Coordinates of C-alpha atoms and ligand atoms in Angstrom, one line a residue:
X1205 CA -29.4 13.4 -30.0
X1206 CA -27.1 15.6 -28.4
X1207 CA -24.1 17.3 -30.0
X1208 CA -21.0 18.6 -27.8
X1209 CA -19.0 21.0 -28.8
X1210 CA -15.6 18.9 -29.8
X1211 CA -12.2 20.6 -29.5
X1212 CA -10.2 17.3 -31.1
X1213 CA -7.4 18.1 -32.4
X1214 CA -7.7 15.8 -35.6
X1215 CA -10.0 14.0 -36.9
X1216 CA -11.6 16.4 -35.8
X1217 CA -15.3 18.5 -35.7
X1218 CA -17.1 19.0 -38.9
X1219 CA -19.1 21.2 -40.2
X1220 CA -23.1 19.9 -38.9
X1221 CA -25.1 20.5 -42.3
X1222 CA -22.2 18.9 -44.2
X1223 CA -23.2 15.4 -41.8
X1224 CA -26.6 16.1 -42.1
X1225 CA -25.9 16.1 -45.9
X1226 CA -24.2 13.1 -46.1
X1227 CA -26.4 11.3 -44.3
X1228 CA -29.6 12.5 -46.2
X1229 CA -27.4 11.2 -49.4
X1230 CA -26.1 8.5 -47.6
X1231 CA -28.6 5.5 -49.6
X1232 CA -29.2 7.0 -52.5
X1233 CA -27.0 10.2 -53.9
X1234 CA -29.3 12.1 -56.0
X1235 CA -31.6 9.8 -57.0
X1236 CA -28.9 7.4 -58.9
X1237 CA -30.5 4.9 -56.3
X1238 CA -27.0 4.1 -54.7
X1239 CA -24.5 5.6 -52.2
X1240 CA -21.6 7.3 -53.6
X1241 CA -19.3 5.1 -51.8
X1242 CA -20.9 1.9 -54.2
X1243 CA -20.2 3.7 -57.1
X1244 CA -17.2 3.7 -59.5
X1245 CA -14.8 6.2 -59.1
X1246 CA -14.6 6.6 -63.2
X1247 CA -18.4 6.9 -63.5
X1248 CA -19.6 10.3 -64.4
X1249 CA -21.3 10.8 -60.5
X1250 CA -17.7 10.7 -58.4
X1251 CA -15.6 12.2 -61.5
X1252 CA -18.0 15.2 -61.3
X1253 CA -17.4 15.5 -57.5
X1254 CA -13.8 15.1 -57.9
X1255 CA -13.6 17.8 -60.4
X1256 CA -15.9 20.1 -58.3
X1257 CA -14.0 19.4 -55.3
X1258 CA -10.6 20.6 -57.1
X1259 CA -12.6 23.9 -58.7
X1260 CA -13.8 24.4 -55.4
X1261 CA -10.6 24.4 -53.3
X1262 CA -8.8 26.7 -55.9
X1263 CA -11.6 29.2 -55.3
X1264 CA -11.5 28.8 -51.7
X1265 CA -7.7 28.5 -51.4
X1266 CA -6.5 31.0 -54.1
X1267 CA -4.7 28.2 -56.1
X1268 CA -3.0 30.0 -59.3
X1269 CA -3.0 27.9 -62.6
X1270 CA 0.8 26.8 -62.3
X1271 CA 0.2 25.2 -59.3
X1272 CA -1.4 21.0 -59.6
X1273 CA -3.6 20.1 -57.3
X1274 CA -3.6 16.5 -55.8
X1275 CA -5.7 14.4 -53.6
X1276 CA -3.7 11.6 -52.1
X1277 CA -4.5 8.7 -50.0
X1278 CA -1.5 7.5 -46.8
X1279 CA -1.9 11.4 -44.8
X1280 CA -0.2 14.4 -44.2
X1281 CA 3.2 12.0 -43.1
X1282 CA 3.3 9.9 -46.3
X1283 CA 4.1 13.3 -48.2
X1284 CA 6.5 14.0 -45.7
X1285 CA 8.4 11.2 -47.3
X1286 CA 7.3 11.5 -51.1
X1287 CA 8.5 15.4 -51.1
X1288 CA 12.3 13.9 -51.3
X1289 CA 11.4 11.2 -53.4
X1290 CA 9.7 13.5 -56.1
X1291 CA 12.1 16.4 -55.8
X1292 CA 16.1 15.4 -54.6
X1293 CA 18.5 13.4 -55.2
X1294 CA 20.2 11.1 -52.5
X1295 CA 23.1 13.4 -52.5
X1296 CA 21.2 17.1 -52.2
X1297 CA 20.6 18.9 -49.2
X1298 CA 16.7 19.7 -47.5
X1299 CA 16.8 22.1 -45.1
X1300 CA 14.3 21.9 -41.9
X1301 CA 12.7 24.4 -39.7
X1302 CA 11.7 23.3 -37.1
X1303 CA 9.1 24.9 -34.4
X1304 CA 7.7 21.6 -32.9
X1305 CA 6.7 17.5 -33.1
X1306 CA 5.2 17.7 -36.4
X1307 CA 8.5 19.3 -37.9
X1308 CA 10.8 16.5 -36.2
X1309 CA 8.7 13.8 -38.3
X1310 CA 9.0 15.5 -41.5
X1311 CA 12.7 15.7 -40.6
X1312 CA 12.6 11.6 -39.6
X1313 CA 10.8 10.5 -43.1
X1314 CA 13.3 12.1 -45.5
X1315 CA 16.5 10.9 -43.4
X1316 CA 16.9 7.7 -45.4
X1317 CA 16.8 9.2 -49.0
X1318 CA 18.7 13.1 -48.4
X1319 CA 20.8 15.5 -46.5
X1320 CA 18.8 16.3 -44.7
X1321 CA 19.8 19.4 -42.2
X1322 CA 18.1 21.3 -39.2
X1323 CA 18.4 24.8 -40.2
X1324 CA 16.9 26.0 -37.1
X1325 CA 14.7 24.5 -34.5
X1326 CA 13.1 25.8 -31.7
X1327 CA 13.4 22.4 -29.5
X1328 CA 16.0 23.9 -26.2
X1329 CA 13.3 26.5 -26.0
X1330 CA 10.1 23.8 -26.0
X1331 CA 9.1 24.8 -28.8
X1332 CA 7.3 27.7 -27.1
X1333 CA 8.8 30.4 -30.3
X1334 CA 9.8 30.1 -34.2
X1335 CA 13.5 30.3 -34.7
X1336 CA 14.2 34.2 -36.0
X1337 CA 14.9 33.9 -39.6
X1338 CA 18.3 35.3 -39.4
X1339 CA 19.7 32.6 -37.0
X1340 CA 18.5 29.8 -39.6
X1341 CA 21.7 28.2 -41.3
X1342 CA 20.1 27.9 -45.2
X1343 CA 22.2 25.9 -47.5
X1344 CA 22.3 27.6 -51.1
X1345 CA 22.2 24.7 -53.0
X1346 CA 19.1 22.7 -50.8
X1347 CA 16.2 21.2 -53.0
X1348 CA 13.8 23.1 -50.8
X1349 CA 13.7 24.4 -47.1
X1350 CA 10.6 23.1 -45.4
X1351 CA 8.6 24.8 -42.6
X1352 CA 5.5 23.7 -40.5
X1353 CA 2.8 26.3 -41.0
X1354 CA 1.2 25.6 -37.9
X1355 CA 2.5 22.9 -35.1
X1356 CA -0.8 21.0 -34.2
X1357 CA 0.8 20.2 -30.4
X1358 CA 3.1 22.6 -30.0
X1359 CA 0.5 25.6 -30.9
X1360 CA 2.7 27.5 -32.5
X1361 CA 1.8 29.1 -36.0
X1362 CA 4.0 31.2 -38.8
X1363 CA 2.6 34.3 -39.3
X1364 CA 4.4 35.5 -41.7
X1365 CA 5.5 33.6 -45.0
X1366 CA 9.5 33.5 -44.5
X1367 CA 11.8 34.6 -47.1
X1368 CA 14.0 31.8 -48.0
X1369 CA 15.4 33.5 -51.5
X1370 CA 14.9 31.4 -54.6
X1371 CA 14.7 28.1 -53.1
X1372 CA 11.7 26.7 -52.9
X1373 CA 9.4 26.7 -49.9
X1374 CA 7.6 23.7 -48.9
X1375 CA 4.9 23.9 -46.1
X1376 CA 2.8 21.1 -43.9
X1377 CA -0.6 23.1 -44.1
X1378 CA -2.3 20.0 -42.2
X1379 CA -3.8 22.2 -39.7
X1380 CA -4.0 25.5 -40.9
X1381 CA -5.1 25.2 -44.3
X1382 CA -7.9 27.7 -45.4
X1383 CA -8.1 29.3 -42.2
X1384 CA -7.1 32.4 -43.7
X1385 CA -6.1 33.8 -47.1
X1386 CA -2.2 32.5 -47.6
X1387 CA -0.6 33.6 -50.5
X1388 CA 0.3 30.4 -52.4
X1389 CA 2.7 32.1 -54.9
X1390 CA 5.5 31.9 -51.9
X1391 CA 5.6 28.6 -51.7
X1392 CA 7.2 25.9 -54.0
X1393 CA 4.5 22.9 -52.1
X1394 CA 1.9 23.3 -49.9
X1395 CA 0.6 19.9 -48.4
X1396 CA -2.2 19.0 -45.7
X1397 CA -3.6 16.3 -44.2
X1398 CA -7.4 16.9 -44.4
X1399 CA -8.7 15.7 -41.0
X1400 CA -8.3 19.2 -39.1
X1401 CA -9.5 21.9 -41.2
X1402 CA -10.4 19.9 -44.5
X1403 CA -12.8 16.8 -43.4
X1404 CA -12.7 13.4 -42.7
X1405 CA -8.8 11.4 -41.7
X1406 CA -8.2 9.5 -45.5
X1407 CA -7.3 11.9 -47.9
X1408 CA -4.7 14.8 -48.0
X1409 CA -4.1 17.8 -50.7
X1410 CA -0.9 18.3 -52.3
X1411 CA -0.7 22.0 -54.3
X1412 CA 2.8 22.0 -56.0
X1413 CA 4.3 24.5 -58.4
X1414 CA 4.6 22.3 -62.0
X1415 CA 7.3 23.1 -62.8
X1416 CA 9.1 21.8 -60.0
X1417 CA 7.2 18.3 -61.0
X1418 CA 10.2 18.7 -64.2
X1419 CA 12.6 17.8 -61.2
X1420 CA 14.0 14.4 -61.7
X1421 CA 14.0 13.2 -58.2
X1422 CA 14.7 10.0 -57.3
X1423 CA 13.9 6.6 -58.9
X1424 CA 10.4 5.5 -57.3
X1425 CA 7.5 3.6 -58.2
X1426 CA 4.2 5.2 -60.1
X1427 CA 2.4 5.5 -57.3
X1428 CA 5.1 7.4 -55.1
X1429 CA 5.3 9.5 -58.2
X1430 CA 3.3 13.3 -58.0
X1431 CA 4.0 13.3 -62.1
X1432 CA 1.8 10.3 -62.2
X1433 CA -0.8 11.0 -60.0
X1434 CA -1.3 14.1 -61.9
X1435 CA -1.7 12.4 -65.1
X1436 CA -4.1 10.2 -63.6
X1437 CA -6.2 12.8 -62.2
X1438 CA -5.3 11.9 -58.5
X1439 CA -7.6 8.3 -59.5
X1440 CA -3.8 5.9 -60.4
X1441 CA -5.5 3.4 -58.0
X1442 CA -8.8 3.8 -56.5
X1443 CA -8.9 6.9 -54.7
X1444 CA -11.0 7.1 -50.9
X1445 CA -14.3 8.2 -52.8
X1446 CA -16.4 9.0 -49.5
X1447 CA -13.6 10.9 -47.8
X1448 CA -13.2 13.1 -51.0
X1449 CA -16.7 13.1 -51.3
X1450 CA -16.8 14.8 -47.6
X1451 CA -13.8 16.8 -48.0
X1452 CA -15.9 18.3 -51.3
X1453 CA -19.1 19.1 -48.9
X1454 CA -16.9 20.9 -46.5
X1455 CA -14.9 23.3 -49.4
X1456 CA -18.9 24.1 -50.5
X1457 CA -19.9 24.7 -46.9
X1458 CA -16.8 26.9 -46.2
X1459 CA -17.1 28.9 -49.6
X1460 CA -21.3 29.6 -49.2
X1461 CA -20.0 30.5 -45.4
X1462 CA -17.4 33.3 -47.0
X1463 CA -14.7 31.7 -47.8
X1464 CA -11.0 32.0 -46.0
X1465 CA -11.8 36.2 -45.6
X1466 CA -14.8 35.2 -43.4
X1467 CA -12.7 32.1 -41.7
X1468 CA -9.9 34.5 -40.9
X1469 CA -12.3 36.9 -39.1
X1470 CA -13.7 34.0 -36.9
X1471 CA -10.8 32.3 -36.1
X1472 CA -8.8 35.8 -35.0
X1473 CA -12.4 36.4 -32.4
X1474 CA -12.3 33.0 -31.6
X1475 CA -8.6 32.6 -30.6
X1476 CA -8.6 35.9 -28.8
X1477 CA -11.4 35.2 -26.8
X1478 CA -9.6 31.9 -25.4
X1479 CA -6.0 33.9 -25.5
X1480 CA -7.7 36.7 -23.3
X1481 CA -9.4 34.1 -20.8
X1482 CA -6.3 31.9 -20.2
X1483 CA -3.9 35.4 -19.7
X1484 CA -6.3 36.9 -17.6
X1485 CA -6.9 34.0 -15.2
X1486 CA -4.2 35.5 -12.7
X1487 CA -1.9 32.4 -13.6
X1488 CA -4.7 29.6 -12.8
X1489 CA -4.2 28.6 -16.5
X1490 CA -1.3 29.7 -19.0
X1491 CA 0.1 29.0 -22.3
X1492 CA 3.5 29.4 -23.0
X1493 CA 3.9 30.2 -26.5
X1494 CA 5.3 33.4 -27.2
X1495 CA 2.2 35.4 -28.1
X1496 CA 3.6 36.7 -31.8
X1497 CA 3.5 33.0 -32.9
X1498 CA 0.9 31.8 -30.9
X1499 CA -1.3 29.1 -32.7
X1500 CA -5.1 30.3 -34.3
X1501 CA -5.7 27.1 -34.4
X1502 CA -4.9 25.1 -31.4
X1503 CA -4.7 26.4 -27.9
X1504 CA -2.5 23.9 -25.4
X1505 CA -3.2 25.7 -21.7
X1506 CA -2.1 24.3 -18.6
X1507 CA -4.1 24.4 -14.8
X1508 CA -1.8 25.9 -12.1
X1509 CA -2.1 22.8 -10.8
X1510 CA -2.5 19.4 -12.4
X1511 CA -4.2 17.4 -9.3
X1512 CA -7.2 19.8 -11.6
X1513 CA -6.7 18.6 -14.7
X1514 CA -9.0 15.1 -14.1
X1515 CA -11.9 17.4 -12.6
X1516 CA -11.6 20.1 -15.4
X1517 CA -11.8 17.0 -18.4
X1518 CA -14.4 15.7 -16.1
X1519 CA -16.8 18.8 -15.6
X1520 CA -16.4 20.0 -18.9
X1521 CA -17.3 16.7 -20.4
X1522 CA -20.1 17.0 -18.2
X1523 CA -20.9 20.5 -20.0
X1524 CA -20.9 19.1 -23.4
X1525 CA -17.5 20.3 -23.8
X1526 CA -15.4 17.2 -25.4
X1527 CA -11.6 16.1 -26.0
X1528 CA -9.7 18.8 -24.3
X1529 CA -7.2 16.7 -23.3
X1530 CA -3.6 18.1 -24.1
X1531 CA -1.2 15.7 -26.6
X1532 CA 0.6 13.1 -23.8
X1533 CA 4.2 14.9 -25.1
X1534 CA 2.8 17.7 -23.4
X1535 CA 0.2 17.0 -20.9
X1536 CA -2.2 19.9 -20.1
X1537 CA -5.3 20.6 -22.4
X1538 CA -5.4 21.6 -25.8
X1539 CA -8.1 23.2 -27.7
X1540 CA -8.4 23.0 -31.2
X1541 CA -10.4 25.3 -32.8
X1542 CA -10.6 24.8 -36.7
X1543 CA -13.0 26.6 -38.9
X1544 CA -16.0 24.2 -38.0
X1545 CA -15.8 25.5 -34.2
X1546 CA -18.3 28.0 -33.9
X1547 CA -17.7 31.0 -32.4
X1548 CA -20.0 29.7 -29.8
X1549 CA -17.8 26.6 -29.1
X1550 CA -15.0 29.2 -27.9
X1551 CA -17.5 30.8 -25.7
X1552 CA -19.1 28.4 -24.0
X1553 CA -15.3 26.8 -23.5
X1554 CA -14.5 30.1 -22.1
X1555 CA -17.6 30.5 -20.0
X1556 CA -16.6 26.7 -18.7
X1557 CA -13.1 28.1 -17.8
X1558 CA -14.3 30.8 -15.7
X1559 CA -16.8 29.2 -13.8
X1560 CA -14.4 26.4 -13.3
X1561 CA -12.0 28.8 -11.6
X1562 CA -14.3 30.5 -9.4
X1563 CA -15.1 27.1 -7.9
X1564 CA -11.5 25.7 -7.6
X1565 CA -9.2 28.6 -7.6
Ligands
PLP2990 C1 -1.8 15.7 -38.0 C2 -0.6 16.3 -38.6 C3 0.3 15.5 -39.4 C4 0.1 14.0 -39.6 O1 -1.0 13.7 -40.3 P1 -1.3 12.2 -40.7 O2 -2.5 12.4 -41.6 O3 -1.7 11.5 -39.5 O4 -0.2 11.6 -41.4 C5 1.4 16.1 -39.9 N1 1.6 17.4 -39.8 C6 0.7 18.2 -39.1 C7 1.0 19.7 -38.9 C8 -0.4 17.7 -38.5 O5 -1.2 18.4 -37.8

């Protein structure tokens, strides 16, 4: 067996000993003499996981006690849509910021049941920069204004929490979350898909102030319904056990790693080390994002010229080096680099690029 080192964007690389874990558990979890995937959700072996996999991301995440914390099935794009459902009515305004693809779908899902507005969007400039925060156009009255922490193709990343006065802040966290500390105070709802920096594609985390679950919304079955799924314990219908069941190995392997402090301090080396190769290559690759909101997370780089780009995928498949292929809206590569790339993925990716050049350039 050979492991490469995998820059997918999502689903994407996880953490090796939380695999090896899994599959040592995989026939029989801790001697009940069953996997955890035959067992009931209600029994008392997957409600204890679910409740340590909650504990565990409010340690690791700094989630404060007025927040709820939810583990949803349908991805990151389903709460895209529930977010109006649970917290406007058909008549109220949502305002959008928008720095790339993943901020034009959030737009798309609410269209049917809001006003929804573009306060700002990056898209004449390619989404290469954020909008500044004075040139947004913020409604006073909007349910929330909603931001992409990090744009998965685009590679561009907040760095700062904007101020958006006493509306709430909503954020897609899909690919960003626990990569550093965020301060979850600023923000009305924090969502994420889990399969970039979380675990496995199934499940996503919803963190939302309560007291914005008091907001009537919109008339919507149970099972759209946040209230409900919090009274249920995120189990109203059964749940994805195994992809909770991951996403709980993975919040144990970050915390015993050092938590977001420690994830922070890799993911700064490990972005810099890529940044630094890609400007210093004389223009034989490049990334256009404007560096203040360039993208910890994942790197899209281009080849000088794209008759390359088949021999570079090709050779650095050939290296171990695995889907660097850029998202087809852009073309190019792209790198992703979530916490469970080792510092050693970056550098023998950088190593690749350099050698790569010397025989091509
Ligand atoms: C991947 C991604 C999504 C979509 O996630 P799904 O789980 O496929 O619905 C939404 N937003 C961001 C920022 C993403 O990276």
């Amino acid at each position: 067996m050979s492991r490469a080192f995998n820059f997918s964007a999502g689903p994407a690389t996880l953490p090796e000993p939380v695999l090896l874990q899994a599959q040592s558990e995989m026939l029989d979890w801790h001697g009940v003499g069953a996997s955890i995937v035959e067992l009931s959700h209600r029994g008392p072996e997957f409600m204890g996981i679910a409740a340590e996999a909650e504990a565990d991301l409010r340690r690791l995440v700094g989630i404060p006690d007025d927040y709820a914390v939810l583990f949803m099935q349908g991805g990151a794009t389903t709460q895209q849509a529930l977010i109006a459902l649970n917290f406007a009515n058909p008549r109220q305004v949502a305002d959008y910021v928008i720095s790339g693809h993943w901020g034009k779908t959030a737009i798309k899902q609410v269209k049917p049941y809001l006003d929804a507005r573009v306060a700002a969007t990056g898209e004449a400039g390619g989404f290469r920069g954020i909008p500044a925060r004075a040139s947004w156009q913020l409604s006073d009255d909007a349910a929330y204004v909603h931001v992409t922490a990090n744009e998965t193709i685009h590679g561009v990343e907040f760095r700062d929490v904007p101020d958006v006065g006493a509306v709430p802040l909503f954020a897609d966290f899909s690919s960003s979350i626990a990569s550093e500390p965020i301060d979850v105070s600023k923000y009305g709802l924090i969502y994420a898909g889990a399969q970039k920096n979380l675990g496995p594609v199934g499940i996503s985390v919803v963190i939302v102030r309560r007291d914005l679950l008091d907001r009537a919304g919109q008339p919507r079955a149970d099972i759209f319904d946040y209230r409900s799924h919090l009274k249920g314990e995120s189990m109203l219908n059964t749940p994805p056990t195994w992809n909770w069941y991951l996403a709980g190995l993975v919040f144990k392997w970050m915390l015993a790693e050092g938590g977001v402090q420690e994830f922070a301090v890799r993911n700064a080396r490990k972005s810099a080390l890529l940044y630094s190769t890609i400007d210093g290559s004389g223009g034989f690759y490049r990334n256009e994002v404007d560096p203040a909101v360039r993208s910890r997370m994942n790197v899209p780089f281009f080849l000088h010229d794209e008759a390359l780009d088949k021999p570079f995928l090709k050779e650095a498949a050939a290296a171990q080096l695995i889907s660097l292929k850029g998202h087809r809206a852009l073309g190019g590569m792209r790198a992703s680099i979530y916490n469970a790339m080792p510092v050693e993925g970056v550098q023998a990716l950088t190593a690749f690029m350099q050698d790569f050049q010397n025989r091509h350039g």
